[in-house]
């Protein structure tokens, strides 16, 4: 009998501390750690581009929650045989900026092709990474894409583009405004207006209805968590 009670105790303890697995867009690195400090239970986060994470989930990766930097990758998952989200909602907004190193003189965005002669502009992959998709749309709207495409260095995620500027590997990158806020070695040179690209909308999706996951979703929408996101420059657009 004692052995039975011991086993039951271990089972309940395990259930009480069930770990939540979160797949999150790379641009959420930093703020999500702060939010998770007060989560109701242990959380493990995998960061990458939304495209890479969505493909992993579609292939069976055990994600409980997915925070995508655009809506289309969540919509794509809904069309896959084994990865239809149980819940999905628009959660955060962001804006797009051109960044450079701190010693870079201010420039007009129209001067970018001239400034880039023999150099590179870093950005996420323009066919998969949400920040890269938005960047291509914005540069196309401004009539600059055709002149710039030969000088584009595409990266696996937006934080990789940010890091290249911070390390002095490239002179410019297109990132989210929140990325620029997170890196003290760069500055904003231009802010793209929202009309020049699709709305930057982070979508929150869940793949489990367990009490632990539901508790974590409630935590993400709590006033303290929302304040953390706003403090890092994200726009609160959750329903």
PDB file of C-alpha atoms in Angstrom:
ATOM      1  CA  UNK A   1       0.000   0.000   0.000  1.00  0.00           C
ATOM      2  CA  UNK A   2       2.819   2.381   0.865  1.00  0.00           C
ATOM      3  CA  UNK A   3       4.325   1.711  -2.556  1.00  0.00           C
ATOM      4  CA  UNK A   4       1.001   2.618  -4.220  1.00  0.00           C
ATOM      5  CA  UNK A   5       0.796   5.915  -2.332  1.00  0.00           C
ATOM      6  CA  UNK A   6       4.396   6.677  -3.195  1.00  0.00           C
ATOM      7  CA  UNK A   7       3.717   6.090  -6.891  1.00  0.00           C
ATOM      8  CA  UNK A   8       0.609   8.253  -6.772  1.00  0.00           C
ATOM      9  CA  UNK A   9       2.519  11.029  -5.050  1.00  0.00           C
ATOM     10  CA  UNK A  10       5.227  10.917  -7.716  1.00  0.00           C
ATOM     11  CA  UNK A  11       2.582  10.972 -10.455  1.00  0.00           C
ATOM     12  CA  UNK A  12       0.814  14.007  -8.988  1.00  0.00           C
ATOM     13  CA  UNK A  13       4.129  15.792  -8.440  1.00  0.00           C
ATOM     14  CA  UNK A  14       5.061  15.143 -12.051  1.00  0.00           C
ATOM     15  CA  UNK A  15       1.705  16.459 -13.272  1.00  0.00           C
ATOM     16  CA  UNK A  16       2.033  19.564 -11.095  1.00  0.00           C
ATOM     17  CA  UNK A  17       5.376  20.372 -12.689  1.00  0.00           C
ATOM     18  CA  UNK A  18       4.645  19.403 -16.301  1.00  0.00           C
ATOM     19  CA  UNK A  19       6.921  21.404 -18.550  1.00  0.00           C
ATOM     20  CA  UNK A  20       5.472  23.588 -21.318  1.00  0.00           C
ATOM     21  CA  UNK A  21       7.303  23.524 -24.655  1.00  0.00           C
ATOM     22  CA  UNK A  22       7.107  26.820 -26.532  1.00  0.00           C
ATOM     23  CA  UNK A  23       8.291  27.448 -30.086  1.00  0.00           C
ATOM     24  CA  UNK A  24       8.822  31.195 -30.529  1.00  0.00           C
ATOM     25  CA  UNK A  25       9.937  33.569 -33.253  1.00  0.00           C
ATOM     26  CA  UNK A  26      13.557  34.651 -32.774  1.00  0.00           C
ATOM     27  CA  UNK A  27      12.494  38.283 -32.307  1.00  0.00           C
ATOM     28  CA  UNK A  28      10.849  37.317 -28.994  1.00  0.00           C
ATOM     29  CA  UNK A  29      14.139  36.270 -27.415  1.00  0.00           C
ATOM     30  CA  UNK A  30      14.722  38.351 -24.305  1.00  0.00           C
ATOM     31  CA  UNK A  31      11.212  39.507 -23.539  1.00  0.00           C
ATOM     32  CA  UNK A  32       9.840  35.963 -23.391  1.00  0.00           C
ATOM     33  CA  UNK A  33      12.471  34.993 -20.816  1.00  0.00           C
ATOM     34  CA  UNK A  34      11.236  37.863 -18.646  1.00  0.00           C
ATOM     35  CA  UNK A  35       7.616  36.838 -19.077  1.00  0.00           C
ATOM     36  CA  UNK A  36       8.430  33.215 -18.290  1.00  0.00           C
ATOM     37  CA  UNK A  37      10.131  34.117 -15.010  1.00  0.00           C
ATOM     38  CA  UNK A  38       6.678  34.361 -13.436  1.00  0.00           C
ATOM     39  CA  UNK A  39       5.005  31.564 -15.434  1.00  0.00           C
ATOM     40  CA  UNK A  40       2.902  29.130 -13.391  1.00  0.00           C
ATOM     41  CA  UNK A  41       5.234  26.229 -14.230  1.00  0.00           C
ATOM     42  CA  UNK A  42       8.480  25.319 -15.998  1.00  0.00           C
ATOM     43  CA  UNK A  43       8.770  26.455 -19.616  1.00  0.00           C
ATOM     44  CA  UNK A  44      11.268  25.470 -22.306  1.00  0.00           C
ATOM     45  CA  UNK A  45      11.536  27.760 -25.334  1.00  0.00           C
ATOM     46  CA  UNK A  46      13.000  26.997 -28.768  1.00  0.00           C
ATOM     47  CA  UNK A  47      13.766  30.097 -30.864  1.00  0.00           C
ATOM     48  CA  UNK A  48      14.143  30.213 -34.634  1.00  0.00           C
ATOM     49  CA  UNK A  49      12.442  31.770 -37.619  1.00  0.00           C
ATOM     50  CA  UNK A  50       8.687  31.208 -37.684  1.00  0.00           C
ATOM     51  CA  UNK A  51       9.099  29.313 -40.945  1.00  0.00           C
ATOM     52  CA  UNK A  52      11.584  26.833 -39.483  1.00  0.00           C
ATOM     53  CA  UNK A  53       9.495  26.311 -36.361  1.00  0.00           C
ATOM     54  CA  UNK A  54       6.266  25.779 -38.310  1.00  0.00           C
ATOM     55  CA  UNK A  55       7.937  23.144 -40.461  1.00  0.00           C
ATOM     56  CA  UNK A  56       9.261  21.378 -37.358  1.00  0.00           C
ATOM     57  CA  UNK A  57       5.785  21.329 -35.823  1.00  0.00           C
ATOM     58  CA  UNK A  58       4.311  19.971 -39.066  1.00  0.00           C
ATOM     59  CA  UNK A  59       6.903  17.178 -38.947  1.00  0.00           C
ATOM     60  CA  UNK A  60       5.846  16.185 -35.434  1.00  0.00           C
ATOM     61  CA  UNK A  61       7.948  18.340 -33.101  1.00  0.00           C
ATOM     62  CA  UNK A  62       6.184  18.346 -29.703  1.00  0.00           C
ATOM     63  CA  UNK A  63       5.293  22.028 -29.348  1.00  0.00           C
ATOM     64  CA  UNK A  64       2.575  22.982 -26.882  1.00  0.00           C
ATOM     65  CA  UNK A  65       2.555  26.656 -27.903  1.00  0.00           C
ATOM     66  CA  UNK A  66       3.729  28.460 -31.039  1.00  0.00           C
ATOM     67  CA  UNK A  67       4.374  32.205 -31.197  1.00  0.00           C
ATOM     68  CA  UNK A  68       4.744  33.077 -34.878  1.00  0.00           C
ATOM     69  CA  UNK A  69       5.902  36.458 -36.173  1.00  0.00           C
ATOM     70  CA  UNK A  70       3.199  36.385 -38.823  1.00  0.00           C
ATOM     71  CA  UNK A  71      -0.220  34.836 -39.315  1.00  0.00           C
ATOM     72  CA  UNK A  72       0.485  32.893 -42.473  1.00  0.00           C
ATOM     73  CA  UNK A  73       2.646  30.204 -40.849  1.00  0.00           C
ATOM     74  CA  UNK A  74      -0.116  29.431 -38.335  1.00  0.00           C
ATOM     75  CA  UNK A  75      -2.601  29.318 -41.209  1.00  0.00           C
ATOM     76  CA  UNK A  76      -0.220  26.979 -43.036  1.00  0.00           C
ATOM     77  CA  UNK A  77      -0.098  24.655 -40.020  1.00  0.00           C
ATOM     78  CA  UNK A  78      -3.888  24.518 -39.984  1.00  0.00           C
ATOM     79  CA  UNK A  79      -3.735  22.972 -43.460  1.00  0.00           C
ATOM     80  CA  UNK A  80      -1.245  20.260 -42.466  1.00  0.00           C
ATOM     81  CA  UNK A  81      -2.591  16.780 -41.604  1.00  0.00           C
ATOM     82  CA  UNK A  82      -1.225  16.473 -38.068  1.00  0.00           C
ATOM     83  CA  UNK A  83      -0.614  20.003 -36.809  1.00  0.00           C
ATOM     84  CA  UNK A  84      -3.927  21.845 -36.723  1.00  0.00           C
ATOM     85  CA  UNK A  85      -3.839  24.290 -33.770  1.00  0.00           C
ATOM     86  CA  UNK A  86      -6.559  23.892 -31.168  1.00  0.00           C
ATOM     87  CA  UNK A  87      -6.550  27.646 -30.533  1.00  0.00           C
ATOM     88  CA  UNK A  88      -5.084  30.605 -32.397  1.00  0.00           C
ATOM     89  CA  UNK A  89      -5.321  34.354 -31.868  1.00  0.00           C
ATOM     90  CA  UNK A  90      -3.549  37.496 -32.982  1.00  0.00           C
ATOM     91  CA  UNK A  91      -1.364  38.510 -30.080  1.00  0.00           C
ATOM     92  CA  UNK A  92       1.254  41.212 -30.721  1.00  0.00           C
ATOM     93  CA  UNK A  93       2.238  43.833 -33.276  1.00  0.00           C
ATOM     94  CA  UNK A  94       5.592  45.264 -34.307  1.00  0.00           C
ATOM     95  CA  UNK A  95       7.124  47.725 -36.747  1.00  0.00           C
ATOM     96  CA  UNK A  96       9.921  47.558 -39.311  1.00  0.00           C
ATOM     97  CA  UNK A  97      13.133  49.600 -39.293  1.00  0.00           C
ATOM     98  CA  UNK A  98      16.435  50.030 -41.117  1.00  0.00           C
ATOM     99  CA  UNK A  99      19.356  49.837 -38.708  1.00  0.00           C
ATOM    100  CA  UNK A 100      23.062  50.586 -38.841  1.00  0.00           C
ATOM    101  CA  UNK A 101      25.993  50.802 -36.396  1.00  0.00           C
ATOM    102  CA  UNK A 102      26.086  53.646 -33.884  1.00  0.00           C
ATOM    103  CA  UNK A 103      28.686  55.590 -35.898  1.00  0.00           C
ATOM    104  CA  UNK A 104      26.691  55.387 -39.151  1.00  0.00           C
ATOM    105  CA  UNK A 105      25.653  58.880 -40.329  1.00  0.00           C
ATOM    106  CA  UNK A 106      21.939  59.331 -40.898  1.00  0.00           C
ATOM    107  CA  UNK A 107      20.803  58.635 -44.459  1.00  0.00           C
ATOM    108  CA  UNK A 108      17.655  59.005 -46.509  1.00  0.00           C
ATOM    109  CA  UNK A 109      16.152  55.635 -47.387  1.00  0.00           C
ATOM    110  CA  UNK A 110      16.317  56.590 -51.075  1.00  0.00           C
ATOM    111  CA  UNK A 111      20.123  56.760 -50.733  1.00  0.00           C
ATOM    112  CA  UNK A 112      20.401  53.132 -49.650  1.00  0.00           C
ATOM    113  CA  UNK A 113      21.346  51.659 -53.072  1.00  0.00           C
ATOM    114  CA  UNK A 114      24.207  54.169 -53.372  1.00  0.00           C
ATOM    115  CA  UNK A 115      25.332  53.608 -49.791  1.00  0.00           C
ATOM    116  CA  UNK A 116      25.421  49.845 -50.378  1.00  0.00           C
ATOM    117  CA  UNK A 117      27.820  49.819 -53.345  1.00  0.00           C
ATOM    118  CA  UNK A 118      30.107  46.860 -52.724  1.00  0.00           C
ATOM    119  CA  UNK A 119      28.424  46.086 -49.384  1.00  0.00           C
ATOM    120  CA  UNK A 120      25.425  44.159 -48.103  1.00  0.00           C
ATOM    121  CA  UNK A 121      22.053  44.753 -46.499  1.00  0.00           C
ATOM    122  CA  UNK A 122      21.117  41.935 -44.108  1.00  0.00           C
ATOM    123  CA  UNK A 123      17.535  40.768 -43.714  1.00  0.00           C
ATOM    124  CA  UNK A 124      15.607  37.583 -43.083  1.00  0.00           C
ATOM    125  CA  UNK A 125      14.988  35.295 -46.033  1.00  0.00           C
ATOM    126  CA  UNK A 126      12.444  37.137 -48.145  1.00  0.00           C
ATOM    127  CA  UNK A 127      10.390  34.046 -49.016  1.00  0.00           C
ATOM    128  CA  UNK A 128      10.136  32.419 -45.593  1.00  0.00           C
ATOM    129  CA  UNK A 129      11.260  34.526 -42.615  1.00  0.00           C
ATOM    130  CA  UNK A 130       8.454  36.942 -41.657  1.00  0.00           C
ATOM    131  CA  UNK A 131      10.802  39.920 -41.130  1.00  0.00           C
ATOM    132  CA  UNK A 132      12.328  39.248 -44.545  1.00  0.00           C
ATOM    133  CA  UNK A 133       8.908  39.034 -46.179  1.00  0.00           C
ATOM    134  CA  UNK A 134       7.903  42.378 -44.650  1.00  0.00           C
ATOM    135  CA  UNK A 135      11.254  43.900 -45.665  1.00  0.00           C
ATOM    136  CA  UNK A 136      10.876  42.853 -49.292  1.00  0.00           C
ATOM    137  CA  UNK A 137       7.350  44.268 -49.353  1.00  0.00           C
ATOM    138  CA  UNK A 138       8.492  47.585 -47.872  1.00  0.00           C
ATOM    139  CA  UNK A 139      11.486  47.975 -50.174  1.00  0.00           C
ATOM    140  CA  UNK A 140       9.340  47.054 -53.159  1.00  0.00           C
ATOM    141  CA  UNK A 141       6.739  49.651 -52.163  1.00  0.00           C
ATOM    142  CA  UNK A 142       9.494  52.281 -52.042  1.00  0.00           C
ATOM    143  CA  UNK A 143      10.776  51.262 -55.486  1.00  0.00           C
ATOM    144  CA  UNK A 144      14.120  50.117 -54.076  1.00  0.00           C
ATOM    145  CA  UNK A 145      13.974  46.322 -54.270  1.00  0.00           C
ATOM    146  CA  UNK A 146      15.174  45.988 -57.858  1.00  0.00           C
ATOM    147  CA  UNK A 147      18.247  48.133 -57.159  1.00  0.00           C
ATOM    148  CA  UNK A 148      19.024  46.417 -53.855  1.00  0.00           C
ATOM    149  CA  UNK A 149      18.434  42.735 -54.511  1.00  0.00           C
ATOM    150  CA  UNK A 150      22.004  42.143 -55.686  1.00  0.00           C
ATOM    151  CA  UNK A 151      23.260  43.468 -52.344  1.00  0.00           C
ATOM    152  CA  UNK A 152      20.935  41.502 -50.067  1.00  0.00           C
ATOM    153  CA  UNK A 153      22.388  39.065 -47.545  1.00  0.00           C
ATOM    154  CA  UNK A 154      19.544  36.800 -46.460  1.00  0.00           C
ATOM    155  CA  UNK A 155      19.615  35.241 -42.989  1.00  0.00           C
ATOM    156  CA  UNK A 156      17.811  32.374 -41.279  1.00  0.00           C
ATOM    157  CA  UNK A 157      16.076  34.722 -38.827  1.00  0.00           C
ATOM    158  CA  UNK A 158      15.852  38.400 -37.974  1.00  0.00           C
ATOM    159  CA  UNK A 159      18.192  38.199 -34.972  1.00  0.00           C
ATOM    160  CA  UNK A 160      20.932  36.896 -37.257  1.00  0.00           C
ATOM    161  CA  UNK A 161      20.543  40.022 -39.410  1.00  0.00           C
ATOM    162  CA  UNK A 162      20.677  42.183 -36.286  1.00  0.00           C
ATOM    163  CA  UNK A 163      23.835  40.434 -35.096  1.00  0.00           C
ATOM    164  CA  UNK A 164      25.636  41.060 -38.388  1.00  0.00           C
ATOM    165  CA  UNK A 165      25.244  44.807 -37.946  1.00  0.00           C
ATOM    166  CA  UNK A 166      26.113  44.690 -34.241  1.00  0.00           C
ATOM    167  CA  UNK A 167      29.350  42.835 -35.063  1.00  0.00           C
ATOM    168  CA  UNK A 168      30.245  45.178 -37.931  1.00  0.00           C
ATOM    169  CA  UNK A 169      29.930  42.463 -40.573  1.00  0.00           C
ATOM    170  CA  UNK A 170      27.448  44.489 -42.653  1.00  0.00           C
ATOM    171  CA  UNK A 171      26.567  48.205 -42.545  1.00  0.00           C
ATOM    172  CA  UNK A 172      22.768  47.894 -42.675  1.00  0.00           C
ATOM    173  CA  UNK A 173      19.919  45.512 -41.876  1.00  0.00           C
ATOM    174  CA  UNK A 174      16.156  45.546 -41.883  1.00  0.00           C
ATOM    175  CA  UNK A 175      14.776  44.295 -38.569  1.00  0.00           C
ATOM    176  CA  UNK A 176      11.879  44.838 -36.254  1.00  0.00           C
ATOM    177  CA  UNK A 177      11.921  47.926 -34.063  1.00  0.00           C
ATOM    178  CA  UNK A 178      11.991  45.639 -31.025  1.00  0.00           C
ATOM    179  CA  UNK A 179      15.242  44.049 -32.235  1.00  0.00           C
ATOM    180  CA  UNK A 180      16.865  47.477 -32.490  1.00  0.00           C
ATOM    181  CA  UNK A 181      15.753  48.232 -28.929  1.00  0.00           C
ATOM    182  CA  UNK A 182      17.336  44.985 -27.727  1.00  0.00           C
ATOM    183  CA  UNK A 183      20.793  45.701 -29.190  1.00  0.00           C
ATOM    184  CA  UNK A 184      22.742  48.725 -27.845  1.00  0.00           C
ATOM    185  CA  UNK A 185      25.343  48.532 -30.647  1.00  0.00           C
ATOM    186  CA  UNK A 186      22.919  49.594 -33.394  1.00  0.00           C
ATOM    187  CA  UNK A 187      20.703  52.559 -34.130  1.00  0.00           C
ATOM    188  CA  UNK A 188      17.570  53.138 -36.196  1.00  0.00           C
ATOM    189  CA  UNK A 189      18.166  54.957 -39.474  1.00  0.00           C
ATOM    190  CA  UNK A 190      14.677  54.712 -40.966  1.00  0.00           C
ATOM    191  CA  UNK A 191      11.236  53.630 -39.792  1.00  0.00           C
ATOM    192  CA  UNK A 192       9.077  52.073 -42.495  1.00  0.00           C
ATOM    193  CA  UNK A 193       5.460  53.190 -42.464  1.00  0.00           C
ATOM    194  CA  UNK A 194       2.897  50.392 -41.987  1.00  0.00           C
ATOM    195  CA  UNK A 195       1.289  51.131 -45.351  1.00  0.00           C
ATOM    196  CA  UNK A 196       4.418  49.860 -47.112  1.00  0.00           C
ATOM    197  CA  UNK A 197       4.074  46.245 -45.955  1.00  0.00           C
ATOM    198  CA  UNK A 198       1.597  43.706 -44.644  1.00  0.00           C
ATOM    199  CA  UNK A 199       0.515  44.160 -41.020  1.00  0.00           C
ATOM    200  CA  UNK A 200       3.146  42.762 -38.663  1.00  0.00           C
ATOM    201  CA  UNK A 201       1.009  40.486 -36.554  1.00  0.00           C
ATOM    202  CA  UNK A 202       2.308  37.853 -34.147  1.00  0.00           C
ATOM    203  CA  UNK A 203      -0.110  34.959 -33.781  1.00  0.00           C
ATOM    204  CA  UNK A 204      -0.314  32.739 -30.706  1.00  0.00           C
ATOM    205  CA  UNK A 205      -1.314  29.115 -31.317  1.00  0.00           C
ATOM    206  CA  UNK A 206      -1.654  26.167 -28.951  1.00  0.00           C
ATOM    207  CA  UNK A 207      -1.684  22.454 -29.629  1.00  0.00           C
ATOM    208  CA  UNK A 208      -2.801  21.139 -26.250  1.00  0.00           C
ATOM    209  CA  UNK A 209      -5.793  21.741 -24.010  1.00  0.00           C
ATOM    210  CA  UNK A 210      -4.031  20.507 -20.875  1.00  0.00           C
ATOM    211  CA  UNK A 211      -4.510  22.579 -17.702  1.00  0.00           C
ATOM    212  CA  UNK A 212      -0.808  23.463 -17.750  1.00  0.00           C
ATOM    213  CA  UNK A 213      -0.958  24.862 -21.276  1.00  0.00           C
ATOM    214  CA  UNK A 214      -4.180  26.728 -20.589  1.00  0.00           C
ATOM    215  CA  UNK A 215      -2.588  28.208 -17.480  1.00  0.00           C
ATOM    216  CA  UNK A 216       0.409  29.333 -19.513  1.00  0.00           C
ATOM    217  CA  UNK A 217      -1.822  30.967 -22.127  1.00  0.00           C
ATOM    218  CA  UNK A 218      -3.624  32.817 -19.351  1.00  0.00           C
ATOM    219  CA  UNK A 219      -0.248  33.939 -18.031  1.00  0.00           C
ATOM    220  CA  UNK A 220       0.811  35.298 -21.452  1.00  0.00           C
ATOM    221  CA  UNK A 221      -2.321  37.443 -21.517  1.00  0.00           C
ATOM    222  CA  UNK A 222      -1.977  38.679 -17.935  1.00  0.00           C
ATOM    223  CA  UNK A 223      -1.503  42.422 -17.262  1.00  0.00           C
ATOM    224  CA  UNK A 224       2.085  41.894 -16.094  1.00  0.00           C
ATOM    225  CA  UNK A 225       3.035  39.903 -19.193  1.00  0.00           C
ATOM    226  CA  UNK A 226       1.417  42.461 -21.476  1.00  0.00           C
ATOM    227  CA  UNK A 227       3.353  45.218 -19.733  1.00  0.00           C
ATOM    228  CA  UNK A 228       6.589  43.310 -20.339  1.00  0.00           C
ATOM    229  CA  UNK A 229       5.830  43.012 -24.046  1.00  0.00           C
ATOM    230  CA  UNK A 230       4.989  46.722 -24.287  1.00  0.00           C
ATOM    231  CA  UNK A 231       8.160  47.678 -22.428  1.00  0.00           C
ATOM    232  CA  UNK A 232      10.168  45.861 -25.114  1.00  0.00           C
ATOM    233  CA  UNK A 233       8.411  47.775 -27.882  1.00  0.00           C
ATOM    234  CA  UNK A 234       5.735  45.295 -28.932  1.00  0.00           C
ATOM    235  CA  UNK A 235       2.238  46.491 -29.652  1.00  0.00           C
ATOM    236  CA  UNK A 236      -0.550  44.856 -27.665  1.00  0.00           C
ATOM    237  CA  UNK A 237      -3.204  43.767 -30.146  1.00  0.00           C
ATOM    238  CA  UNK A 238      -4.495  40.626 -28.466  1.00  0.00           C
ATOM    239  CA  UNK A 239      -8.225  40.084 -28.584  1.00  0.00           C
TER     240      UNK A 239
END
